[in-house]
mmCIF file of C-alpha atoms and ligand atoms in Angstrom:
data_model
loop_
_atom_site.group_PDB
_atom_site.id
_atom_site.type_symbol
_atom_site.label_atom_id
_atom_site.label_comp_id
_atom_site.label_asym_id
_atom_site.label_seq_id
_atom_site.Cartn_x
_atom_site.Cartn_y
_atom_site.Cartn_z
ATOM 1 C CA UNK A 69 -13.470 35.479 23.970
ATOM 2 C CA UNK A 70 -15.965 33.296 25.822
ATOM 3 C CA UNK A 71 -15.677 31.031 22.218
ATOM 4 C CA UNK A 72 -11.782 31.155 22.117
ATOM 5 C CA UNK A 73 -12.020 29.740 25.668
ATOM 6 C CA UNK A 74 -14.897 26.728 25.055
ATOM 7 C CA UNK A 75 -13.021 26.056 22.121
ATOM 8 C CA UNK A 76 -9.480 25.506 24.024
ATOM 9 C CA UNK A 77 -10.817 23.591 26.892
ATOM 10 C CA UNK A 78 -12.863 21.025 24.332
ATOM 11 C CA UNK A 79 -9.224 20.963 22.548
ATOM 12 C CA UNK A 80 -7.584 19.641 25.602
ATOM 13 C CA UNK A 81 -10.571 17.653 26.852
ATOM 14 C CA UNK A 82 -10.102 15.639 23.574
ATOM 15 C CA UNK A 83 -6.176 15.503 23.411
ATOM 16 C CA UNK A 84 -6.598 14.177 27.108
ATOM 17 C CA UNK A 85 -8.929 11.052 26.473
ATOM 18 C CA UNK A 86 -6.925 10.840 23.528
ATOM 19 C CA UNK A 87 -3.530 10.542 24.768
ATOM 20 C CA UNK A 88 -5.431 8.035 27.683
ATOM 21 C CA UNK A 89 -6.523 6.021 25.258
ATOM 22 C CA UNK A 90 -3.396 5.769 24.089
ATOM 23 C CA UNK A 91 -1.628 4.976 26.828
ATOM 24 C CA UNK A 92 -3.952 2.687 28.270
ATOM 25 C CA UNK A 93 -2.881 -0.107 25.418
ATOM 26 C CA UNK A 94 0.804 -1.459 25.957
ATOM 27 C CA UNK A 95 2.413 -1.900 23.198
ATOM 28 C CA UNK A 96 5.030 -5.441 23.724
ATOM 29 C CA UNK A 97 6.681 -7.388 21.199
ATOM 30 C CA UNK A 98 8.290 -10.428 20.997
ATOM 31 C CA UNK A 99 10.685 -12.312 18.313
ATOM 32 C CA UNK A 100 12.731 -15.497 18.258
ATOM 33 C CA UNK A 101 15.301 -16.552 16.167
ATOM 34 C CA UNK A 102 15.180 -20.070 15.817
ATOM 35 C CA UNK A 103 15.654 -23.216 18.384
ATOM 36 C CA UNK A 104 17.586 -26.320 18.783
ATOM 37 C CA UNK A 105 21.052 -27.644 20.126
ATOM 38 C CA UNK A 106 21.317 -24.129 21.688
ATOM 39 C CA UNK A 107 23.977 -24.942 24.579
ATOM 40 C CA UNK A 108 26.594 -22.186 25.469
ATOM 41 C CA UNK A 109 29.002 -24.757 24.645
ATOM 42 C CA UNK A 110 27.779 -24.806 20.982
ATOM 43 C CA UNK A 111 28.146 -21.058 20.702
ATOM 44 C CA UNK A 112 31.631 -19.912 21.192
ATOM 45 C CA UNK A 113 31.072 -15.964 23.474
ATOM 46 C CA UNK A 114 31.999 -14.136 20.427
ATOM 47 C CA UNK A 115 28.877 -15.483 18.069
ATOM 48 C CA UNK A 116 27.096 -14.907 21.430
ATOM 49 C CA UNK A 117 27.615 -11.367 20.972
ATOM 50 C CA UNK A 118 26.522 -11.102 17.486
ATOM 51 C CA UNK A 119 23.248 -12.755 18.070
ATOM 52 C CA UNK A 120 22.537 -10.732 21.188
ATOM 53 C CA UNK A 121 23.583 -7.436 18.876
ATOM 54 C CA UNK A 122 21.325 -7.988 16.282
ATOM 55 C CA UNK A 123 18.842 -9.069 18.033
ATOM 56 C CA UNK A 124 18.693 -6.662 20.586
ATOM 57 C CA UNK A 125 18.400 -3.789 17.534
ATOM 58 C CA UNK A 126 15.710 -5.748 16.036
ATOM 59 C CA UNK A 127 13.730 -5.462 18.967
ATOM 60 C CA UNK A 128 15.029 -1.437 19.694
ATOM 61 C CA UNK A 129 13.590 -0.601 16.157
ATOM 62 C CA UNK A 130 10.094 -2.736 16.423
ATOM 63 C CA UNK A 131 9.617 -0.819 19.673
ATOM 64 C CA UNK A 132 10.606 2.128 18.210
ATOM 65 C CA UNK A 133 7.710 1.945 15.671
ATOM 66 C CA UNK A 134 5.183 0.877 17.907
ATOM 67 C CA UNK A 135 5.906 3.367 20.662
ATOM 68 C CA UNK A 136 5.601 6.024 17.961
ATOM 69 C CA UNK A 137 2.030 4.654 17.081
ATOM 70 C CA UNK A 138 3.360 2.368 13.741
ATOM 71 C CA UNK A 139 1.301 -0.597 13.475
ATOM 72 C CA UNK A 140 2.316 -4.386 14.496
ATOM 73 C CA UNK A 141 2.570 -5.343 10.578
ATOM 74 C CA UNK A 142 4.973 -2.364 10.431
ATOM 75 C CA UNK A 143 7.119 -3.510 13.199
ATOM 76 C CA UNK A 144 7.003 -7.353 12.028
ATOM 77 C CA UNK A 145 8.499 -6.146 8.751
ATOM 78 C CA UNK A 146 10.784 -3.882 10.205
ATOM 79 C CA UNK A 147 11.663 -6.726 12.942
ATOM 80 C CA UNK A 148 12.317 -9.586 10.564
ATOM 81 C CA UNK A 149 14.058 -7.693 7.504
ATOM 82 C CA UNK A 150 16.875 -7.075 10.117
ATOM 83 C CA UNK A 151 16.854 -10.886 11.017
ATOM 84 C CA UNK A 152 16.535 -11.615 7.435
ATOM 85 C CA UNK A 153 19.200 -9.796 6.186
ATOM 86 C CA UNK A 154 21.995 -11.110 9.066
ATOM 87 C CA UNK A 155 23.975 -14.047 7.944
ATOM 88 C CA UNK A 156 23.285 -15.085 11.307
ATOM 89 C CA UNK A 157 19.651 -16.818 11.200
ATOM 90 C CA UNK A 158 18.100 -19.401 8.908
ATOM 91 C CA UNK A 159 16.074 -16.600 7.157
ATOM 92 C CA UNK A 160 16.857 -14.558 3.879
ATOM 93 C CA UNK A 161 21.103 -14.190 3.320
ATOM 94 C CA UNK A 162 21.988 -17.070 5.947
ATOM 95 C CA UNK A 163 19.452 -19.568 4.442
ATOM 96 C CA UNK A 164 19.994 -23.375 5.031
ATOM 97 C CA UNK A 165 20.833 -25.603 2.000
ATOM 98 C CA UNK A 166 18.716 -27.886 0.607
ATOM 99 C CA UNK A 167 19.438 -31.541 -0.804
ATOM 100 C CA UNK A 168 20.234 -30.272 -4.179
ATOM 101 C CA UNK A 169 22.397 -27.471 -2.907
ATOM 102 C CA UNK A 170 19.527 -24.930 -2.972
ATOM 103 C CA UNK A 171 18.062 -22.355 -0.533
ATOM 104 C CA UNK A 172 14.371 -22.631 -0.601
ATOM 105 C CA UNK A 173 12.592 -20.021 1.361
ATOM 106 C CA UNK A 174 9.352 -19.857 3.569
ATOM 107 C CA UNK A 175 7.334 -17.228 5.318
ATOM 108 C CA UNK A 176 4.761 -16.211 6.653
ATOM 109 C CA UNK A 177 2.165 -13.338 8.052
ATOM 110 C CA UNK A 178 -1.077 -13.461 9.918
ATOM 111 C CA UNK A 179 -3.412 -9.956 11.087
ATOM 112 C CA UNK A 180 -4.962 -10.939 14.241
ATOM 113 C CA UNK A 181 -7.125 -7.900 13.513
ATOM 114 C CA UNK A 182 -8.833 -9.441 10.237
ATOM 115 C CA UNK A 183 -7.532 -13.110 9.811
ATOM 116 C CA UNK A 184 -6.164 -12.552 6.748
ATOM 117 C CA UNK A 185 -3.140 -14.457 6.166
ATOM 118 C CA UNK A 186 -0.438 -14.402 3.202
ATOM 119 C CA UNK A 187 2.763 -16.618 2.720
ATOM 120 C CA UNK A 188 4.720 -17.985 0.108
ATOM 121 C CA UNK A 189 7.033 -21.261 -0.160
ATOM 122 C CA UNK A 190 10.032 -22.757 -2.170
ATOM 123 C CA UNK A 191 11.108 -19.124 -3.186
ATOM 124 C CA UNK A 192 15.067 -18.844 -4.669
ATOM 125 C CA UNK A 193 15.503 -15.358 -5.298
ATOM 126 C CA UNK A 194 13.472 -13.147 -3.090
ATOM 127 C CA UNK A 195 15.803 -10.817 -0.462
ATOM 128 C CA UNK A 196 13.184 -10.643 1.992
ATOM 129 C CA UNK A 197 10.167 -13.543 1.493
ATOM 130 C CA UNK A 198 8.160 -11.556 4.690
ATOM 131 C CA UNK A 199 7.952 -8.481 2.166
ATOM 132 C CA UNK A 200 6.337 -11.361 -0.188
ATOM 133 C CA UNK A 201 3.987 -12.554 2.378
ATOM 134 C CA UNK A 202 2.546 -9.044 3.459
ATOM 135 C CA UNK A 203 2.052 -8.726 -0.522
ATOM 136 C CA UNK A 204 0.203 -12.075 -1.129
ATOM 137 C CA UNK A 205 -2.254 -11.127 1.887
ATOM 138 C CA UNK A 206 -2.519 -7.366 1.112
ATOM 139 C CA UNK A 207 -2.408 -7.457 -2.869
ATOM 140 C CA UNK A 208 -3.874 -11.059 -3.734
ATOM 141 C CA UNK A 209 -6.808 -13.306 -3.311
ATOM 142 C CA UNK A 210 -4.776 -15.943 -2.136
ATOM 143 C CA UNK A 211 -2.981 -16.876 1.099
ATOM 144 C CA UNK A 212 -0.078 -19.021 0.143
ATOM 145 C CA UNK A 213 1.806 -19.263 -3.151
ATOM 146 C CA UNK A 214 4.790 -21.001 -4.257
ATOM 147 C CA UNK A 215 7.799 -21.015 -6.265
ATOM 148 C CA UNK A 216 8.130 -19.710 -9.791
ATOM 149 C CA UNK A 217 4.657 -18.416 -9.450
ATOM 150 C CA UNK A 218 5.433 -16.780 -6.202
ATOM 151 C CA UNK A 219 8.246 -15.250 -7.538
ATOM 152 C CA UNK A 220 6.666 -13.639 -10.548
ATOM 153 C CA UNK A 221 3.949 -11.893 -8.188
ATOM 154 C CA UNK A 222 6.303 -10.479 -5.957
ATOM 155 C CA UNK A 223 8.855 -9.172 -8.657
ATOM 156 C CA UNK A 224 4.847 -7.656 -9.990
ATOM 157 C CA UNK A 225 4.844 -5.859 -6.534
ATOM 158 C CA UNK A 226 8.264 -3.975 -6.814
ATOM 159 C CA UNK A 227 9.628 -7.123 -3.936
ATOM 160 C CA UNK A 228 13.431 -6.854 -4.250
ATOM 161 C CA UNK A 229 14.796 -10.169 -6.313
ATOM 162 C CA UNK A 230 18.457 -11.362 -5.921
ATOM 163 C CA UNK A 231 20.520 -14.037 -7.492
ATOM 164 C CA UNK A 232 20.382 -17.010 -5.803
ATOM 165 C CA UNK A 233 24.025 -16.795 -5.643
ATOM 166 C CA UNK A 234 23.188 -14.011 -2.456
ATOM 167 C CA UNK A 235 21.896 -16.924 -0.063
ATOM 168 C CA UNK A 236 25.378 -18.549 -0.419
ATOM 169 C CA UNK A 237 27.115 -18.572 2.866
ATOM 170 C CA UNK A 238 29.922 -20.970 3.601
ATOM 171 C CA UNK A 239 28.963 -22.005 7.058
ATOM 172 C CA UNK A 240 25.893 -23.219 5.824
ATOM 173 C CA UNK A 241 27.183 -24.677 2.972
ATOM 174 C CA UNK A 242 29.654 -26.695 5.517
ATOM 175 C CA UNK A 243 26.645 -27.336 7.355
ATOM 176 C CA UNK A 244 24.895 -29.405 4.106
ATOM 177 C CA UNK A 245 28.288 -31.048 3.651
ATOM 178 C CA UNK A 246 28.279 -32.409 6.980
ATOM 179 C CA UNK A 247 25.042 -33.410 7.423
ATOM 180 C CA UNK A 248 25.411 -35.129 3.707
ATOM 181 C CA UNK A 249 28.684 -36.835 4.896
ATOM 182 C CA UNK A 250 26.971 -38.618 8.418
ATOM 183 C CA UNK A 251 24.148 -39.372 6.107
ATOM 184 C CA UNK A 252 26.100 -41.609 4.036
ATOM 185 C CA UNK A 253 28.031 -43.069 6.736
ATOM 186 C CA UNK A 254 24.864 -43.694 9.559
ATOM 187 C CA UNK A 255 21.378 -44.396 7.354
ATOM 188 C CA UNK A 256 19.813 -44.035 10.582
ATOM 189 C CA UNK A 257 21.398 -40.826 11.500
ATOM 190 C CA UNK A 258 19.302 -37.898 12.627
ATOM 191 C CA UNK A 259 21.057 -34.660 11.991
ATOM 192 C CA UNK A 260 18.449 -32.989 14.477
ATOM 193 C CA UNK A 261 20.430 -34.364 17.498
ATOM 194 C CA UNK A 262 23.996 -33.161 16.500
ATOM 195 C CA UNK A 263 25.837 -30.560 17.997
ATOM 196 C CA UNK A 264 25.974 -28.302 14.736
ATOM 197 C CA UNK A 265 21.891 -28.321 14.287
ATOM 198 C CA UNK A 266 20.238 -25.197 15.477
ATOM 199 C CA UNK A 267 16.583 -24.330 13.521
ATOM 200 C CA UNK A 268 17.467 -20.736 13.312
ATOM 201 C CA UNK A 269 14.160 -19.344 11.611
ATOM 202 C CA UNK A 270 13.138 -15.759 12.775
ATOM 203 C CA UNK A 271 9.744 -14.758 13.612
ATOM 204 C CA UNK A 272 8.235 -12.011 15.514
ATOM 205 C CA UNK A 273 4.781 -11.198 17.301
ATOM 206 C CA UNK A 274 3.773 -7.617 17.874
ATOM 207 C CA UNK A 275 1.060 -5.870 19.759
ATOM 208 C CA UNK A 276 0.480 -1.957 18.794
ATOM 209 C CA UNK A 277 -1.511 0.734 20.284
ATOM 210 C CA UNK A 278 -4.728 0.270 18.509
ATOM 211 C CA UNK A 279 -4.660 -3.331 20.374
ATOM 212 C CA UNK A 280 -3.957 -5.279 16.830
ATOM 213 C CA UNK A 281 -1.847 -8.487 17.007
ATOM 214 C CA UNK A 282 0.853 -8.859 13.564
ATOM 215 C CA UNK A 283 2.740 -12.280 13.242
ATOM 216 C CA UNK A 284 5.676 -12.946 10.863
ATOM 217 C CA UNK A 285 7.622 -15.983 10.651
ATOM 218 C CA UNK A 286 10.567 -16.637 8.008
ATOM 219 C CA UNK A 287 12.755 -19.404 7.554
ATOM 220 C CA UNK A 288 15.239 -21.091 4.761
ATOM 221 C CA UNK A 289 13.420 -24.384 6.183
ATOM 222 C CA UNK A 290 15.906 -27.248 7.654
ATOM 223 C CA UNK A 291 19.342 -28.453 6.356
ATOM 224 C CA UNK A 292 19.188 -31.037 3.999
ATOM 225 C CA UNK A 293 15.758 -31.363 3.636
ATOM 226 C CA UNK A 294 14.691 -32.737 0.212
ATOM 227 C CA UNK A 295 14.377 -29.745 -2.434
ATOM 228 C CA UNK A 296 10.785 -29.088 -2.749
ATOM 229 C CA UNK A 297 9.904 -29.983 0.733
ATOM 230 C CA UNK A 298 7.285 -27.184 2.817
ATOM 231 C CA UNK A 299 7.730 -26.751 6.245
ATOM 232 C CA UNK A 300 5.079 -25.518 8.497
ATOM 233 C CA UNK A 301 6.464 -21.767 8.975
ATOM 234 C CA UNK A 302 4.212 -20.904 5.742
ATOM 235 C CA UNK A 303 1.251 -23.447 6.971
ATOM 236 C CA UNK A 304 -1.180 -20.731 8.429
ATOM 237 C CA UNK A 305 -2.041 -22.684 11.869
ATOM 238 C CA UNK A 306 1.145 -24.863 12.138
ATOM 239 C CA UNK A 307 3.965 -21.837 12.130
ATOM 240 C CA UNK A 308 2.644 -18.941 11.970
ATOM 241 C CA UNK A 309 -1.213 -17.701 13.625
ATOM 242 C CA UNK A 310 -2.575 -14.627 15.008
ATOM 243 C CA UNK A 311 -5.602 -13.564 16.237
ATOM 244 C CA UNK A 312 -6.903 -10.658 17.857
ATOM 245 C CA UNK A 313 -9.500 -12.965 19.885
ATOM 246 C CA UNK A 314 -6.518 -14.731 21.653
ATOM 247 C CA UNK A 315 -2.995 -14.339 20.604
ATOM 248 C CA UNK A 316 -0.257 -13.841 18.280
ATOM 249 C CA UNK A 317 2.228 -17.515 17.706
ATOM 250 C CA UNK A 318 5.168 -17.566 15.732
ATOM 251 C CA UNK A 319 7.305 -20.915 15.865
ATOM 252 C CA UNK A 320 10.097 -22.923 15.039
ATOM 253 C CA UNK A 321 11.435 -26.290 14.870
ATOM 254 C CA UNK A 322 11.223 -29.301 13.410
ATOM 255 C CA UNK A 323 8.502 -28.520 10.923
ATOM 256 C CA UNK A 324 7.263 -31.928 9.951
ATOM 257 C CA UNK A 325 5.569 -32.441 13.865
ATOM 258 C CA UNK A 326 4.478 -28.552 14.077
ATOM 259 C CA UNK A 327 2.085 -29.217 11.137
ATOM 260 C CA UNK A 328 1.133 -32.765 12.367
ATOM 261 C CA UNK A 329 0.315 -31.214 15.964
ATOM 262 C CA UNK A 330 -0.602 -27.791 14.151
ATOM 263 C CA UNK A 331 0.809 -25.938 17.180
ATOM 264 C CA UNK A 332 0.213 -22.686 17.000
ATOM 265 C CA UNK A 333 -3.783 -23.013 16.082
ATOM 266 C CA UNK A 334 -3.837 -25.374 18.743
ATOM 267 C CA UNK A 335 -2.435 -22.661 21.375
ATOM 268 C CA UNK A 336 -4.662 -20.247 20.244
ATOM 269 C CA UNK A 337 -8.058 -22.762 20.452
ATOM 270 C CA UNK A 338 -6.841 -23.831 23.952
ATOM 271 C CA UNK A 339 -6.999 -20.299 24.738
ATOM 272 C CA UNK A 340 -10.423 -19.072 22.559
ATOM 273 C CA UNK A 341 -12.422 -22.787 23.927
ATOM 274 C CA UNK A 342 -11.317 -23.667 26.880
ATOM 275 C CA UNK A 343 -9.889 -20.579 28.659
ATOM 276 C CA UNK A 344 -6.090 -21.026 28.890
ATOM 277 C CA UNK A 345 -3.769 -18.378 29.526
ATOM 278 C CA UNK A 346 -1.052 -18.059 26.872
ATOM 279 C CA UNK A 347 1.496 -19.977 28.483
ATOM 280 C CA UNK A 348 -0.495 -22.274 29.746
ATOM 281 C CA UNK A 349 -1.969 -23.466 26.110
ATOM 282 C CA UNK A 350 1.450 -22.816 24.933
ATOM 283 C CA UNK A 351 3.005 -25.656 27.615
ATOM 284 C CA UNK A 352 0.455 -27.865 26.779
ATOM 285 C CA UNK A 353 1.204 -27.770 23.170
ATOM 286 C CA UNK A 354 4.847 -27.916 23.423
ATOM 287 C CA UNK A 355 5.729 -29.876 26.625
ATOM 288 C CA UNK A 356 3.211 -32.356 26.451
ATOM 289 C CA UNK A 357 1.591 -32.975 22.346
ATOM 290 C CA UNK A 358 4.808 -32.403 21.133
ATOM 291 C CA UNK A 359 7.003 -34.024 23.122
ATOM 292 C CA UNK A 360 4.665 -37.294 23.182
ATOM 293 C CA UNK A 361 5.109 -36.972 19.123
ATOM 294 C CA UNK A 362 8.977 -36.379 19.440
ATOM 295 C CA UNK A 363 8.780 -32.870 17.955
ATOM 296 C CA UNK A 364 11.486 -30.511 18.933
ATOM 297 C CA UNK A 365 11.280 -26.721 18.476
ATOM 298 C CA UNK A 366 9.518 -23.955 20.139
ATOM 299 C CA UNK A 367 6.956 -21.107 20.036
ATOM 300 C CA UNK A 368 6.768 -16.928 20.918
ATOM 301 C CA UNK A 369 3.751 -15.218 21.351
ATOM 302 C CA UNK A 370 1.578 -12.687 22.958
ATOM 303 C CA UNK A 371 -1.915 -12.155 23.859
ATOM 304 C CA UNK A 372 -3.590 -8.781 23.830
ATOM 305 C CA UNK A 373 -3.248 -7.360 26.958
ATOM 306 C CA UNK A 374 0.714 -8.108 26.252
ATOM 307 C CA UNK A 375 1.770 -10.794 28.083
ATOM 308 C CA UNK A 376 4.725 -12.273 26.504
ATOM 309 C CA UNK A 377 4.859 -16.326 25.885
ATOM 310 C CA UNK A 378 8.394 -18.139 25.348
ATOM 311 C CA UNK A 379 8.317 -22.011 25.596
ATOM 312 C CA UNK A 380 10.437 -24.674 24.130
ATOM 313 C CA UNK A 381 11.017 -28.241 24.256
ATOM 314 C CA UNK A 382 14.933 -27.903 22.682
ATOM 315 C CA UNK A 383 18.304 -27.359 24.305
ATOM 316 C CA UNK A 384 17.687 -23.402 24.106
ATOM 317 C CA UNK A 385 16.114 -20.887 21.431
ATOM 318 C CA UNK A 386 17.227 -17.799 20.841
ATOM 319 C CA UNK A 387 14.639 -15.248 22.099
ATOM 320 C CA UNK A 388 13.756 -11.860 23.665
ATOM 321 C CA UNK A 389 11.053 -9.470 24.021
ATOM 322 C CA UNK A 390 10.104 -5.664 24.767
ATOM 323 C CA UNK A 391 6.940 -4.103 26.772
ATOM 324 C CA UNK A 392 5.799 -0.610 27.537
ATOM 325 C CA UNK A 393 9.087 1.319 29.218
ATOM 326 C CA UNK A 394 11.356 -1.925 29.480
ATOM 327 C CA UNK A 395 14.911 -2.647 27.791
ATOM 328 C CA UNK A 396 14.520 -5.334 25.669
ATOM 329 C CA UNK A 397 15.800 -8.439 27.096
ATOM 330 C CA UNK A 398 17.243 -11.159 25.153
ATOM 331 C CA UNK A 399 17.586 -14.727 26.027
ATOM 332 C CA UNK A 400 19.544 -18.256 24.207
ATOM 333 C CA UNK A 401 19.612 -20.508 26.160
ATOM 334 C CA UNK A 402 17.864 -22.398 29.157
ATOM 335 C CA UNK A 403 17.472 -19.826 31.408
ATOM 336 C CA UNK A 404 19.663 -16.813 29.961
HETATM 337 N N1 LIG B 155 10.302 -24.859 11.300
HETATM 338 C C1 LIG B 155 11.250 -24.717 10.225
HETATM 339 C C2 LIG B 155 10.977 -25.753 9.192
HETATM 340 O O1 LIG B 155 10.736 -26.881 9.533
HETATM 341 C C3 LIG B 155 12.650 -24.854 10.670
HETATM 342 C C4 LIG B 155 13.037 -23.923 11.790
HETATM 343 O O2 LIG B 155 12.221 -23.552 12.605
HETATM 344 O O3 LIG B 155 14.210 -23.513 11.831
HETATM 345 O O4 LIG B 155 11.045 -25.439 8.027
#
């Protein structure tokens, strides 16, 4: 008897400082779905909607996991496939157009736990290129591969493959047209400035109750670019970064200055070397280097203890996060 009772009392001794330890880490996660000309007169209230649906059940589900004790990797996946697979965002079916009339696909994914990193560029015919990165960093001795070769490893790791003809959609297609079209006509035209050009990439940051950062970032790159061209969402310090040490950075915009100002390394060295909170490396970063270079995008992130990091230089960026016990929120543009 006296056993059965030692016995019960260690039993809930340990499920207590379990369940405390638990609880004392807050899970918080935070995704973005790409910046630009974000102006609520350049969304009409009915795409409005439809970003703040999907967006709001990405973040639902990547709670979902982490609450239940998934891990951040799990919830990145879970968080961009959904992004990936809406029409909506620059990112798997929805995918910009290249030059040439292709979609060439980037991503990216960072552990802030171990600093291993995996990514893969120029991809055609991957459904979802984050399931690619998590394979190149898990399953490879590499962290970035590209193309054909890319493609061949993930179709070795059971990755689903489609026909390029599945990253057709017309509005992007119209998009390429007109950004060919005011090419032609204005040699010194910059399609970054018009009305129509929004980044759109997805990438999410998650923190989960074992206190390990995840980043994901993953993007069909920018409309019109040159076939063959990387951005920086696959460049390991310029798009994408995590670590466990600082914080989690996932960001998007006008790739060309966010690898020449490597922006999210930079946040997270302001942070490890000199002591900066999250946003105040991030503002540093993206309202003073960048701006100085004439580099338009933004960032998401997180630090460890949770605190949630949204900062951009654009017109708007679609946005939104969840903590411990919170509806998610979900923000486009300036200041809603
Ligand atoms: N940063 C991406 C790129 O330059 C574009 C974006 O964020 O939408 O490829």
């Amino acid at each position: 008897m006296k056993n059965i009772l030692v016995f019960t009392c260690s039993l809930f001794f340990l499920m207590h400082i379990f369940s405390n330890g638990l609880n004392a880490q807050n899970v918080a996660l935070v995704i973005h779905g790409g910046a630009g000309n974000v102006t609520k007169e350049n969304i009409p209230d009915s795409l409005e909607i439809q970003y703040r649906n999907v967006m709001t059940k990405a973040l639902n589900l990547g709670y979902d996991i982490l609450n239940r004790g998934g891990s951040s990797q799990d919830a990145v996946k879970a968080v961009i496939n959904i992004m990936e697979d809406s029409p909506l965002f620059n990112a798997g079916k929805g995918a910009v157009f290249t030059n040439a009339g292709t979609n060439e696909l980037d991503a990216a994914v960072m552990d802030g736990a171990t600093l291993k990193a995996g990514a893969v560029s120029g991809v055609r015919h991957i459904k979802n290129p984050i399931d690619a990165a998590i394979a190149v960093m898990s399953n490879s001795q590499h962290v970035l591969l590209y193309g054909v070769g890319a493609e061949e490893f993930a179709k070795s790791q059971g990755i689903t493959m489609v026909d390029s003809s599945y990253f057709f959609t017309q509005k992007r297609f119209d998009q390429l047209k007109k950004a060919r079209e005011k090419e032609e006509s204005d040699q010194g035209f910059n399609y970054t400035q018009h009305p129509d050009f929004k980044f759109g990439t997805v990438g999410a940051v998650a923190l989960d109750l074992n206190g390990n950062i995840f980043v994901g970032t993953s993007t069909g790159g920018m409309t019109n670019k040159r076939y063959g061209r990387i951005g920086d969402t696959p460049i390991i310090g310029a798009g994408t970064y995590a670590n466990n040490n600082t914080c989690g950075l996932s960001a998007t915009g006008h790739g060309e200055f966010f690898m020449r100002a490597v922006v999210t390394h930079d946040i997270s060295a302001l942070m490890e070397y000199k002591g900066l909170s999250i946003q105040e490396a991030a503002d540093v970063v993206i309202h003073e280097k960048l701006v100085k270079m004439g580099g338009e995008g933004g960032v998401v992130g997180l630090d460890t203890l949770g605190n949630i990091m949204m900062s951009f230089n654009s017109a708007g960026m679609f946005r939104g996060y969840i903590k411990k016990d919170d509806q998610p929120v979900v923000l486009i543009f300036r200041d809603k």
